[in-house]
mmCIF file of C-alpha atoms in Angstrom:
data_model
loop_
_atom_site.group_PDB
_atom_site.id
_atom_site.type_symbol
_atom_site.label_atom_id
_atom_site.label_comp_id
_atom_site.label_asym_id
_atom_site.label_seq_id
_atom_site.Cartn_x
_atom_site.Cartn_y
_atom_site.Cartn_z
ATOM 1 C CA UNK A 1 -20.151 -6.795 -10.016
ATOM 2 C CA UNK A 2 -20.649 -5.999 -13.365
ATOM 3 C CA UNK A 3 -22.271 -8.415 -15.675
ATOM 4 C CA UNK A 4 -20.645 -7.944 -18.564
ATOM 5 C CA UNK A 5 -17.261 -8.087 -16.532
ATOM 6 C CA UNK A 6 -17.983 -11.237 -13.998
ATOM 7 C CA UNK A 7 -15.097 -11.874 -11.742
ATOM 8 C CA UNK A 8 -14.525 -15.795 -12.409
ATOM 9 C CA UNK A 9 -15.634 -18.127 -9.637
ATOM 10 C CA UNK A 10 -13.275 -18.303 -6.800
ATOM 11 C CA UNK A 11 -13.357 -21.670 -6.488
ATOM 12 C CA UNK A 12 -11.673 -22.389 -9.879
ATOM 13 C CA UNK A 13 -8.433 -20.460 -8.733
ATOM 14 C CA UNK A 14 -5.894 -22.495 -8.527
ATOM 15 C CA UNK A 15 -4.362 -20.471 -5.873
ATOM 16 C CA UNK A 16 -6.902 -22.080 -3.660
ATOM 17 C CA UNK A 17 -5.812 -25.240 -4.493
ATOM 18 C CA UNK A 18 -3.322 -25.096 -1.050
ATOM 19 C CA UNK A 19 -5.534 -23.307 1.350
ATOM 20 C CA UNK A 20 -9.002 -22.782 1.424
ATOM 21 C CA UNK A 21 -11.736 -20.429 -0.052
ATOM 22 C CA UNK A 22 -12.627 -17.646 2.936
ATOM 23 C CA UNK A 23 -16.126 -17.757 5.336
ATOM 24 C CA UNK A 24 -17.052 -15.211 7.383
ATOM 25 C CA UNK A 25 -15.340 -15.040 10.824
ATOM 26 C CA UNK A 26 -12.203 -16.408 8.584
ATOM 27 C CA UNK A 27 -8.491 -14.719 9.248
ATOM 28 C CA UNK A 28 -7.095 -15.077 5.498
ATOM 29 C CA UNK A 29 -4.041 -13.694 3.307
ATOM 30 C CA UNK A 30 -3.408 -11.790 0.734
ATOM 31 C CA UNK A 31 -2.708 -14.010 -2.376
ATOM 32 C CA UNK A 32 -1.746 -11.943 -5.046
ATOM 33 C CA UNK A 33 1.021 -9.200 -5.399
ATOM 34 C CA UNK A 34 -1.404 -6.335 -4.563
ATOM 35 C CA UNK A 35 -5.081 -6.816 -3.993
ATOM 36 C CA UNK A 36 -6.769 -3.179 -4.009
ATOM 37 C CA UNK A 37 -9.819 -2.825 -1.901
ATOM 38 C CA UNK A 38 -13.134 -1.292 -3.261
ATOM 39 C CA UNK A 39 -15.260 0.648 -1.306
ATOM 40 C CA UNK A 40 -17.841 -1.922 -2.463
ATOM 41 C CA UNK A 41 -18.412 -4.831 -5.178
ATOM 42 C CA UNK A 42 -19.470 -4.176 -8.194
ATOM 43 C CA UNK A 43 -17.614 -0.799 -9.127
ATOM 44 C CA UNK A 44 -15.081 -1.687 -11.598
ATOM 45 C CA UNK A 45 -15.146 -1.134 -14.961
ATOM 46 C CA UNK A 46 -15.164 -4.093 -17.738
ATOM 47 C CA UNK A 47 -12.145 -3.989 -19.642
ATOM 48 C CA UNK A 48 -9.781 -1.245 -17.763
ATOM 49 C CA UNK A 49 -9.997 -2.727 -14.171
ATOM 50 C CA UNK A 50 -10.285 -6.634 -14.742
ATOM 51 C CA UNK A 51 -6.418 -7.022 -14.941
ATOM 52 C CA UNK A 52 -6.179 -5.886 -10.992
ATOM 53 C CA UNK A 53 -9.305 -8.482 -10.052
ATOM 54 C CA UNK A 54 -7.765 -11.503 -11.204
ATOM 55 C CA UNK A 55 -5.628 -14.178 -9.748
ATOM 56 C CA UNK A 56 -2.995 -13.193 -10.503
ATOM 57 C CA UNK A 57 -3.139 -9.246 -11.050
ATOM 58 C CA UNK A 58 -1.415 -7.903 -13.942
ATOM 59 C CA UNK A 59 -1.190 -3.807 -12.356
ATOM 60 C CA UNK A 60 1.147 -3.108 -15.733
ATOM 61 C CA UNK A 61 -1.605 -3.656 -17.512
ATOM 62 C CA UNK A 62 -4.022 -2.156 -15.434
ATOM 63 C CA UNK A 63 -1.768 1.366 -15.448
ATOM 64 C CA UNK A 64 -1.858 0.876 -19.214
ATOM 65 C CA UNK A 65 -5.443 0.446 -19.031
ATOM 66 C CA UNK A 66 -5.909 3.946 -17.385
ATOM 67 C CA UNK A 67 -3.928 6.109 -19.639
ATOM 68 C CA UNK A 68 -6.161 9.109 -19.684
ATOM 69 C CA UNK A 69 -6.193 11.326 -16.169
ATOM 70 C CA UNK A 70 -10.063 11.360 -16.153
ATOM 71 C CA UNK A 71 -9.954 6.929 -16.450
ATOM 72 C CA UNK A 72 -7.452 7.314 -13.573
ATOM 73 C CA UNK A 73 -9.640 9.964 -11.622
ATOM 74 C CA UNK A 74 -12.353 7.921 -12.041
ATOM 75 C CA UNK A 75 -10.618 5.837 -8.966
ATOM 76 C CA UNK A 76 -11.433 8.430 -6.493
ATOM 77 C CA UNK A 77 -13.996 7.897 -3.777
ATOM 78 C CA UNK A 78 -14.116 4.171 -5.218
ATOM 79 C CA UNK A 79 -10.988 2.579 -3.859
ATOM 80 C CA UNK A 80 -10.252 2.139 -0.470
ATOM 81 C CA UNK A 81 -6.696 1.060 -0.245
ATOM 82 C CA UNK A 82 -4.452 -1.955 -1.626
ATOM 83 C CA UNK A 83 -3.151 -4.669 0.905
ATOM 84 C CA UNK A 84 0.220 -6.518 -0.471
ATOM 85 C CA UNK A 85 0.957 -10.060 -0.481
ATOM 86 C CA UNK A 86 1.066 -11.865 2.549
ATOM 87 C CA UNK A 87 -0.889 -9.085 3.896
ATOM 88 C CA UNK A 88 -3.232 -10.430 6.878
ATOM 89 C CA UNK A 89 -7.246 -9.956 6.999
ATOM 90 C CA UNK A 90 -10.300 -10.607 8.773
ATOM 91 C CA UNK A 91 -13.021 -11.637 6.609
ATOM 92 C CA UNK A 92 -16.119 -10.180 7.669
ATOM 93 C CA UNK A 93 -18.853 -10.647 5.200
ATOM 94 C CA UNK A 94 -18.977 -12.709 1.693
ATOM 95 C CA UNK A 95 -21.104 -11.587 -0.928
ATOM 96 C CA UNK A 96 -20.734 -13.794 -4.342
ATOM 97 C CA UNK A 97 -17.104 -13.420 -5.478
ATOM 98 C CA UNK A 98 -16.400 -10.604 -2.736
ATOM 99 C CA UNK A 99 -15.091 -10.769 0.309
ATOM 100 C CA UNK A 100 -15.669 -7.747 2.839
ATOM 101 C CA UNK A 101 -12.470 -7.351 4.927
ATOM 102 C CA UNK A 102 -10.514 -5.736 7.143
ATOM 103 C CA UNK A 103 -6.714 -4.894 6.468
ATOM 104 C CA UNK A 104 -4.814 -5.418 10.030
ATOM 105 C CA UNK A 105 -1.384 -3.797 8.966
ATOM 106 C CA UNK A 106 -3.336 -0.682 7.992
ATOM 107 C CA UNK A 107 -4.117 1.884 11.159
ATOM 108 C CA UNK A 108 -7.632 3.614 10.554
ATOM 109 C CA UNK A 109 -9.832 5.414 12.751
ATOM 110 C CA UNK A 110 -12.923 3.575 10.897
ATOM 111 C CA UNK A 111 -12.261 0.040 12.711
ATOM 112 C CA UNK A 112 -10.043 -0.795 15.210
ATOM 113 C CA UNK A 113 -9.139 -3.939 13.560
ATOM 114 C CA UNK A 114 -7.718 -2.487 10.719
ATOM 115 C CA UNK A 115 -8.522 -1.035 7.564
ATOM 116 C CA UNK A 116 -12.013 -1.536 5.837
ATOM 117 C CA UNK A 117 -13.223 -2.410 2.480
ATOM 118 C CA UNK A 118 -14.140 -5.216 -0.419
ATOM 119 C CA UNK A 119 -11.763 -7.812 -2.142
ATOM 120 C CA UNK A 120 -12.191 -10.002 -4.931
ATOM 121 C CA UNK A 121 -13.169 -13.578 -2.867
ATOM 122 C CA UNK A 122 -10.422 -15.216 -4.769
ATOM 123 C CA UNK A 123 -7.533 -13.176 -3.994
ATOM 124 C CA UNK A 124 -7.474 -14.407 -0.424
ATOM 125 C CA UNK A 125 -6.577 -17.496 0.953
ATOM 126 C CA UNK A 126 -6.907 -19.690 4.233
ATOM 127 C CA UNK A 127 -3.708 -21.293 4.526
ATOM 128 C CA UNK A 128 -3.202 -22.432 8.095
ATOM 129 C CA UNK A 129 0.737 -23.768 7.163
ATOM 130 C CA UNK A 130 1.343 -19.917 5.858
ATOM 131 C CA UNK A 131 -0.139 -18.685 9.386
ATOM 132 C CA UNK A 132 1.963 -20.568 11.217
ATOM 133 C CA UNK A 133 5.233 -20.055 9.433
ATOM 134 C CA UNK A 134 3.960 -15.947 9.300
ATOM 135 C CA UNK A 135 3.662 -16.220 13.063
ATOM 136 C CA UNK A 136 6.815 -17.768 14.182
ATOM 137 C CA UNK A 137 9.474 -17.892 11.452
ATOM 138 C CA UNK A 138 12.241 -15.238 10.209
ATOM 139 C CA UNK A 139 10.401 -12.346 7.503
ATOM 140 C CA UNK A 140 11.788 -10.842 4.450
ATOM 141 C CA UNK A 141 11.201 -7.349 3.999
ATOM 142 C CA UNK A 142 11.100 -6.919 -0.022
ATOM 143 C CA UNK A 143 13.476 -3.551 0.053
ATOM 144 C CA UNK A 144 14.166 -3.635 -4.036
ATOM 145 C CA UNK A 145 10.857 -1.470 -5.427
ATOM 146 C CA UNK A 146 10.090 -4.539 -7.477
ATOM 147 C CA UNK A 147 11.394 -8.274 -7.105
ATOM 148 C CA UNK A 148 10.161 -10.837 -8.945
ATOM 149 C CA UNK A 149 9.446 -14.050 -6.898
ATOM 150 C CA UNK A 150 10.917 -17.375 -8.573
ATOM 151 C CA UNK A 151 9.402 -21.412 -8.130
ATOM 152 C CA UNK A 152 12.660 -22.784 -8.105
ATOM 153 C CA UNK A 153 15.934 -21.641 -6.325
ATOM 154 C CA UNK A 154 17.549 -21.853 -9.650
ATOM 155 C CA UNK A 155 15.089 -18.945 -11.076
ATOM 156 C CA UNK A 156 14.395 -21.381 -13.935
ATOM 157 C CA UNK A 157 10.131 -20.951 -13.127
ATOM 158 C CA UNK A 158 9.728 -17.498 -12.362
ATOM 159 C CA UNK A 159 6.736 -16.276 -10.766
ATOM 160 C CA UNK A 160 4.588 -12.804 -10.257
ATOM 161 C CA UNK A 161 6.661 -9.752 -9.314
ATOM 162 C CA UNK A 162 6.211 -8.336 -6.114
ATOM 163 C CA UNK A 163 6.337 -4.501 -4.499
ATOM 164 C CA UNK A 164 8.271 -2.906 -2.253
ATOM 165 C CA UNK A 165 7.319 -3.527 1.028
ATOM 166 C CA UNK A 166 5.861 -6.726 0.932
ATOM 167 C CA UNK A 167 6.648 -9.022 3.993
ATOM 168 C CA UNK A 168 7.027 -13.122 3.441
ATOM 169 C CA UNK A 169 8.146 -15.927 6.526
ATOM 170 C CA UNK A 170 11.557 -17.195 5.686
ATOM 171 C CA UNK A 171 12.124 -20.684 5.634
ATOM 172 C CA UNK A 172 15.254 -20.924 4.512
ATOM 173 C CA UNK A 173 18.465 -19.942 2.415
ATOM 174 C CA UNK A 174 19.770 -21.156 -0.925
ATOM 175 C CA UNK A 175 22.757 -19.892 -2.468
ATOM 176 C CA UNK A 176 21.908 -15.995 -3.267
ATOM 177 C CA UNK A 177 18.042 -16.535 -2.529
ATOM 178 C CA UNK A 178 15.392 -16.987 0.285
ATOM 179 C CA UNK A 179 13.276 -19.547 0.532
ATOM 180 C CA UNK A 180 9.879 -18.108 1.424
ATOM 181 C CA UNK A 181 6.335 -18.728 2.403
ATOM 182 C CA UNK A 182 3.754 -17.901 -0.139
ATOM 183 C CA UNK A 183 -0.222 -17.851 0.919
ATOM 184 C CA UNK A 184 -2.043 -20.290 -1.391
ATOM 185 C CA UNK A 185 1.295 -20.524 -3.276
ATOM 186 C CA UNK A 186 3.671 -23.014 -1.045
ATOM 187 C CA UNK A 187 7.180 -21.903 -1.424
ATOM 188 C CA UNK A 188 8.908 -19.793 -3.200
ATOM 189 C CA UNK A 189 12.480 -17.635 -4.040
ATOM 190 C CA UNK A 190 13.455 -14.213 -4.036
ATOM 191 C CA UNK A 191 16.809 -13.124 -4.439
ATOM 192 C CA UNK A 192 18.498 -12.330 -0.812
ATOM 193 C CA UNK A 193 19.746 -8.910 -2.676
ATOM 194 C CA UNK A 194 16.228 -7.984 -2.855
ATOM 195 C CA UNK A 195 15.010 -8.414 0.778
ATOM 196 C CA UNK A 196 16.268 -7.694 4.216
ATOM 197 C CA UNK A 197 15.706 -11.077 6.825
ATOM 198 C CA UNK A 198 14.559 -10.040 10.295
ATOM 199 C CA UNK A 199 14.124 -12.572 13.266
ATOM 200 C CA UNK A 200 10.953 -13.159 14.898
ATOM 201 C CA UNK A 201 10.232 -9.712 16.981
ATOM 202 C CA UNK A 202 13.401 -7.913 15.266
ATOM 203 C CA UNK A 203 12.493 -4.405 14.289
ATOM 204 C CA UNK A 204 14.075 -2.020 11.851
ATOM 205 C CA UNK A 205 16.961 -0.201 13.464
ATOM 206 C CA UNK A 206 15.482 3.958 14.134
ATOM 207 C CA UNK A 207 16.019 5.523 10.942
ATOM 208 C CA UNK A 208 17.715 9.033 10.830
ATOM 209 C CA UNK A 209 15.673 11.937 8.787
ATOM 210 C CA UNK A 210 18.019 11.415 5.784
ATOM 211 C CA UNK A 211 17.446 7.568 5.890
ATOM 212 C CA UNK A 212 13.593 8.390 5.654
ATOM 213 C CA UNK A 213 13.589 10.792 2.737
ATOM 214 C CA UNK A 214 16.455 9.109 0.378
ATOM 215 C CA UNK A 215 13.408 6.085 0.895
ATOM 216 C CA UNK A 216 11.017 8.258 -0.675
ATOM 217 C CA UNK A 217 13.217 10.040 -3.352
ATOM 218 C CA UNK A 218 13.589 6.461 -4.420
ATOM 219 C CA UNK A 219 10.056 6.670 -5.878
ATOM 220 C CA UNK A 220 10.313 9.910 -7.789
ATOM 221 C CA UNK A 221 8.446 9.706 -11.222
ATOM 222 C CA UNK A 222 6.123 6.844 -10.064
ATOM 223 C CA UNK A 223 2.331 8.021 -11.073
ATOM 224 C CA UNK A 224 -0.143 8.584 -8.702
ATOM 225 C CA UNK A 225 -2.733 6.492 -8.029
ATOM 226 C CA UNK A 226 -5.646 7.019 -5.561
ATOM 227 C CA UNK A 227 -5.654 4.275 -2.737
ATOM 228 C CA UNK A 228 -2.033 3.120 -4.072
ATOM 229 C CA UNK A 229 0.348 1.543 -1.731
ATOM 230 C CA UNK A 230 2.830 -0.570 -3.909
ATOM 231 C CA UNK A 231 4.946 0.208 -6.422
ATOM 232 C CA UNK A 232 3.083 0.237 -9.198
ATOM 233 C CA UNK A 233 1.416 3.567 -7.683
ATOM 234 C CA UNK A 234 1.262 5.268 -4.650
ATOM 235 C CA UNK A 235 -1.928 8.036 -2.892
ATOM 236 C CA UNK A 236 -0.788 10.814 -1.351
ATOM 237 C CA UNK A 237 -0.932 9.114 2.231
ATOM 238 C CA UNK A 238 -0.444 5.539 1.169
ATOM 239 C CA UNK A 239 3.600 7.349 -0.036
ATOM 240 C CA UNK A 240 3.837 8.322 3.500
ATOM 241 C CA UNK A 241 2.439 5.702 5.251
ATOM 242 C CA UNK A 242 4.729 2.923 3.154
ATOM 243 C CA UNK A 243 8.010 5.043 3.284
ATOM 244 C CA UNK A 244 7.569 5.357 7.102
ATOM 245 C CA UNK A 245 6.328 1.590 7.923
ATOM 246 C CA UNK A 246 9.846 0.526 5.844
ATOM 247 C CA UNK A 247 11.518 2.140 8.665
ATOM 248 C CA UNK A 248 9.987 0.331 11.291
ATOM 249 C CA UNK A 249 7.224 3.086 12.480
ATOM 250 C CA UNK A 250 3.696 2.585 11.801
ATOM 251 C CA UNK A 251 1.311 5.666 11.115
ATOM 252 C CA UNK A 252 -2.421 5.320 10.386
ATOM 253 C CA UNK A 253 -3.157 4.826 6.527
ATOM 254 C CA UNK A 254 -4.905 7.935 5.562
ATOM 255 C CA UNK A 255 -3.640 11.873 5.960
ATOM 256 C CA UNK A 256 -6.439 12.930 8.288
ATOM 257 C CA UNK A 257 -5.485 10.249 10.911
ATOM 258 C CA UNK A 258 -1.418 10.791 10.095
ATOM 259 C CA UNK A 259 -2.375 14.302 11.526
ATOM 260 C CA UNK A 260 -4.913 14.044 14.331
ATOM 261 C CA UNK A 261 -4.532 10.013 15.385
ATOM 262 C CA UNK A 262 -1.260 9.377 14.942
ATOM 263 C CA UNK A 263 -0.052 10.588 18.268
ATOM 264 C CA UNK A 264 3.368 12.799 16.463
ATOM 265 C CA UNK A 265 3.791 15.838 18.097
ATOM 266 C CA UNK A 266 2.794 19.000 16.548
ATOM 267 C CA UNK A 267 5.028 21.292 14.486
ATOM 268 C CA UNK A 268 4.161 25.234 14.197
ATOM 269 C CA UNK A 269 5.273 26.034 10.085
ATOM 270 C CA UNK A 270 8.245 28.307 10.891
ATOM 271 C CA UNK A 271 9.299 25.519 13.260
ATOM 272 C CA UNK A 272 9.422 22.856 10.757
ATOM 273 C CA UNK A 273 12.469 20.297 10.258
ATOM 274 C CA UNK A 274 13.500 17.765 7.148
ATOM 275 C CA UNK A 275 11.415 14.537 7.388
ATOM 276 C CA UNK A 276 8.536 16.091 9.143
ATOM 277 C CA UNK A 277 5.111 15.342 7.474
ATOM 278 C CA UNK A 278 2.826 18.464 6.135
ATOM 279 C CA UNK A 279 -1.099 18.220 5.700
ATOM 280 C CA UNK A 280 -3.250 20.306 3.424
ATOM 281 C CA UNK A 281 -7.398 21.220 4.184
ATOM 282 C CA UNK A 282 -10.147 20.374 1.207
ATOM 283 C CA UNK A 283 -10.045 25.068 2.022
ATOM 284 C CA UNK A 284 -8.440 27.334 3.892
ATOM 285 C CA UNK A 285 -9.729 26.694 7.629
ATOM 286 C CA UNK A 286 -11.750 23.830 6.895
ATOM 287 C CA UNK A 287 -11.085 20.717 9.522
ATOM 288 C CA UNK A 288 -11.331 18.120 6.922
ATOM 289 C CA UNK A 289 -7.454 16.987 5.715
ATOM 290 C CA UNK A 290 -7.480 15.930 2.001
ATOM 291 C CA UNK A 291 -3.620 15.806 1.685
ATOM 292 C CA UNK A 292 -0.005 14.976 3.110
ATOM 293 C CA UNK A 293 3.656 15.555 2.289
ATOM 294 C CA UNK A 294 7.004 14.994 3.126
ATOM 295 C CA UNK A 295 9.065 17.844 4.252
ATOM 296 C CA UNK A 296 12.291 18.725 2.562
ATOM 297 C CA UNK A 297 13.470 21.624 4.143
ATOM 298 C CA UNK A 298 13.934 25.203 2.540
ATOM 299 C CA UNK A 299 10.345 25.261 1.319
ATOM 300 C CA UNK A 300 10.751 22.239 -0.425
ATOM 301 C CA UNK A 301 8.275 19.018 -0.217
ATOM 302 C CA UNK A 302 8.030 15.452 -1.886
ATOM 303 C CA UNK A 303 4.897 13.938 -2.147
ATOM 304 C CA UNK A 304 2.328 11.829 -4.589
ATOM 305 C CA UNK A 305 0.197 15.276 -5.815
ATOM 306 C CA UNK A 306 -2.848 14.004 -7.604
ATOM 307 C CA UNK A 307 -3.884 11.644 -10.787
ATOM 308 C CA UNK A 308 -2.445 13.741 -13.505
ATOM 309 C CA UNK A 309 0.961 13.983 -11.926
ATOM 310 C CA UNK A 310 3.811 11.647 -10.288
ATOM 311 C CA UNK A 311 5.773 12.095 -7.181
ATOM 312 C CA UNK A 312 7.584 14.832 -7.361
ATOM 313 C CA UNK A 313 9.816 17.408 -5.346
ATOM 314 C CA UNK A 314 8.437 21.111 -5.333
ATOM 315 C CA UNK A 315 8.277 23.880 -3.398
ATOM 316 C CA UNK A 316 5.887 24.199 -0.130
ATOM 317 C CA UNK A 317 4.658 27.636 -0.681
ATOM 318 C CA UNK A 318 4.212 26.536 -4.744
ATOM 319 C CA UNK A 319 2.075 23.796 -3.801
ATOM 320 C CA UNK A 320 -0.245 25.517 -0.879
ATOM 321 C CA UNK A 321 -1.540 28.795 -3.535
ATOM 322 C CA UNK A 322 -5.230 28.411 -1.908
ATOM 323 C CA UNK A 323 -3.565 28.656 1.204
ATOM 324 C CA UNK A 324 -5.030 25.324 2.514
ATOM 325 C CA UNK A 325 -1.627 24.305 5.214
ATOM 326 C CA UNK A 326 -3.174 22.702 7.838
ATOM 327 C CA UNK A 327 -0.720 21.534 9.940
ATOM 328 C CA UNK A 328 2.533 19.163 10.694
ATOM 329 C CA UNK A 329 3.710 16.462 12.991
ATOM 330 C CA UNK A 330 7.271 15.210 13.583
ATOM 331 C CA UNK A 331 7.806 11.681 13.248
ATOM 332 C CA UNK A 332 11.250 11.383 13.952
ATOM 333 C CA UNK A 333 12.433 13.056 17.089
ATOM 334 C CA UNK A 334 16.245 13.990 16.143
#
């Protein structure tokens, strides 16, 4: 961790006050809106990452903080991925004030269990009543690209905002909200507009190709941001990946993987349909994928490009001038 940018002790987070600080060996949740995970501790940057380390996150701030494409480049090969609220982990390893985890929602050839990386300590919590309630009650599916959870069903006390995405164990209704299980956090609101309520084992219904990509367009304009799976910024893959798992059908995390682990049959490039996904080498040839995209049809793609830019719609051919295409799967058999 830096010193001049210490990550405040865990165990004065009041967000611990109704679970319990992670130990190795621990299964904890996600406590804040979106905790991003580091490829180790001790990375960020004093004063431009500290708003997306503390309990809770301010990522408005943090986007502000990273105004400049080189500040937001700076992310590569540092970040690992984000994990959502309510998100489940296994705590491997505590060092200090981080936490060494692995993301179990997130499919990735690197562990079995899930996706791998480092967390600030005091964004997690033990909450054994929030386990319980995640394992047998009702979920809400946050479907809105930004709700704002409230203390009170009145919406008197509002609380954080949350992202798109972002799955919470219903306990009950109130007028026009849902009554919700929050990790460290009790209970809470959102507005029943905002969500879609599921019974235990309900899936979402298969989504048709147009379903799938009027998902996506939804995003259009949001920046990029490397390791980004929430609304306040998506990767290339994490776009993909969160557009897909909305629809009820779970793809590994990162392009390579989406490609060669997912399992999707392969699609030659004259052969390719609407909603199929496209991948793009680090060089023409080379085995290693660096990047993914939706197809549109007629040459068209959307997709999260890099840090300067925003998801956007362009042309195929436009995109691939160093001829890197490297291959496509189709998700959705229709």
């Amino acid at each position: 961790m830096n010193p001049s940018n210490p990550t405040p002790d865990p165990s004065s987070r009041a967000g611990h006050a109704a679970g319990s600080v992670p130990r190795p060996g621990d299964t904890a949740f996600v406590q804040v809106a979106v905790a991003t995970v580091w490829v180790r501790p001790g990375l960020d940057r004093a004063g431009i990452d500290d708003p997306s380390l503390t309990v809770p996150v301010d990522l408005d701030a943090w986007n502000s903080a990273m105004d400049e494409t080189e500040t937001l480049r700076w992310l590569t090969g540092r970040l690992e991925t984000q994990a959502l609220l309510g998100a489940r982990v296994i705590v491997d390893e505590v060092d200090g004030q981080w936490a060494r985890i692995v993301v179990t929602d997130q499919l990735s050839p690197r562990d079995p269990r899930g996706y791998p990386g480092w967390v600030p300590l005091a964004q997690l919590s033990v909450d054994p009543g929030f386990a319980q309630a995640a394992a047998s009650s009702p979920t809400a599916t946050v479907t809105a690209s930004r709700s704002r959870l409230m203390e009170d069903a009145e919406g008197t006390s509002p609380g954080i905002e949350v992202s798109f995405g972002t799955v919470l164990p219903v306990l009950g209704h109130t007028g026009a909200v849902v009554e919700l299980a929050v990790p460290g956090g009790g209970t809470q609101y959102l507005p029943e507009a905002d969500v879609v309520v599921r019974e235990p084992g309900e899936v979402p219904p298969t989504p048709t190709v147009e379903e799938v990509i009027a998902t996506g367009e939804r995003f259009l304009g949001l920046r990029y941001l490397w390791s980004g799976m929430s609304a306040w910024g998506f990767d290339c893959s994490g776009f993909t990946h969160s557009v897909f798992r909305h629809h009820g059908i779970t793809i590994p995390r990162d392009a390579g993987p989406q490609l060669n682990g997912s399992g999707f049959p392969r699609v030659e490039r004259e052969d390719l349909r609407r909603g199929d996904l496209v991948f793009f080498s680090e060089g023409p040839g080379s085995p290693e994928i660096r990047h993914v995209a939706l197809y549109l049809g007629d040459d068209l793609i959307i997709h999260a490009p890099n840090a300067p830019r925003t998801i956007a719609v362009e042309s195929l051919s436009g995109y691939d001038v160093k001829d890197e295409y490297a291959g496509a799967v189709r998700v959705i058999q229709q």
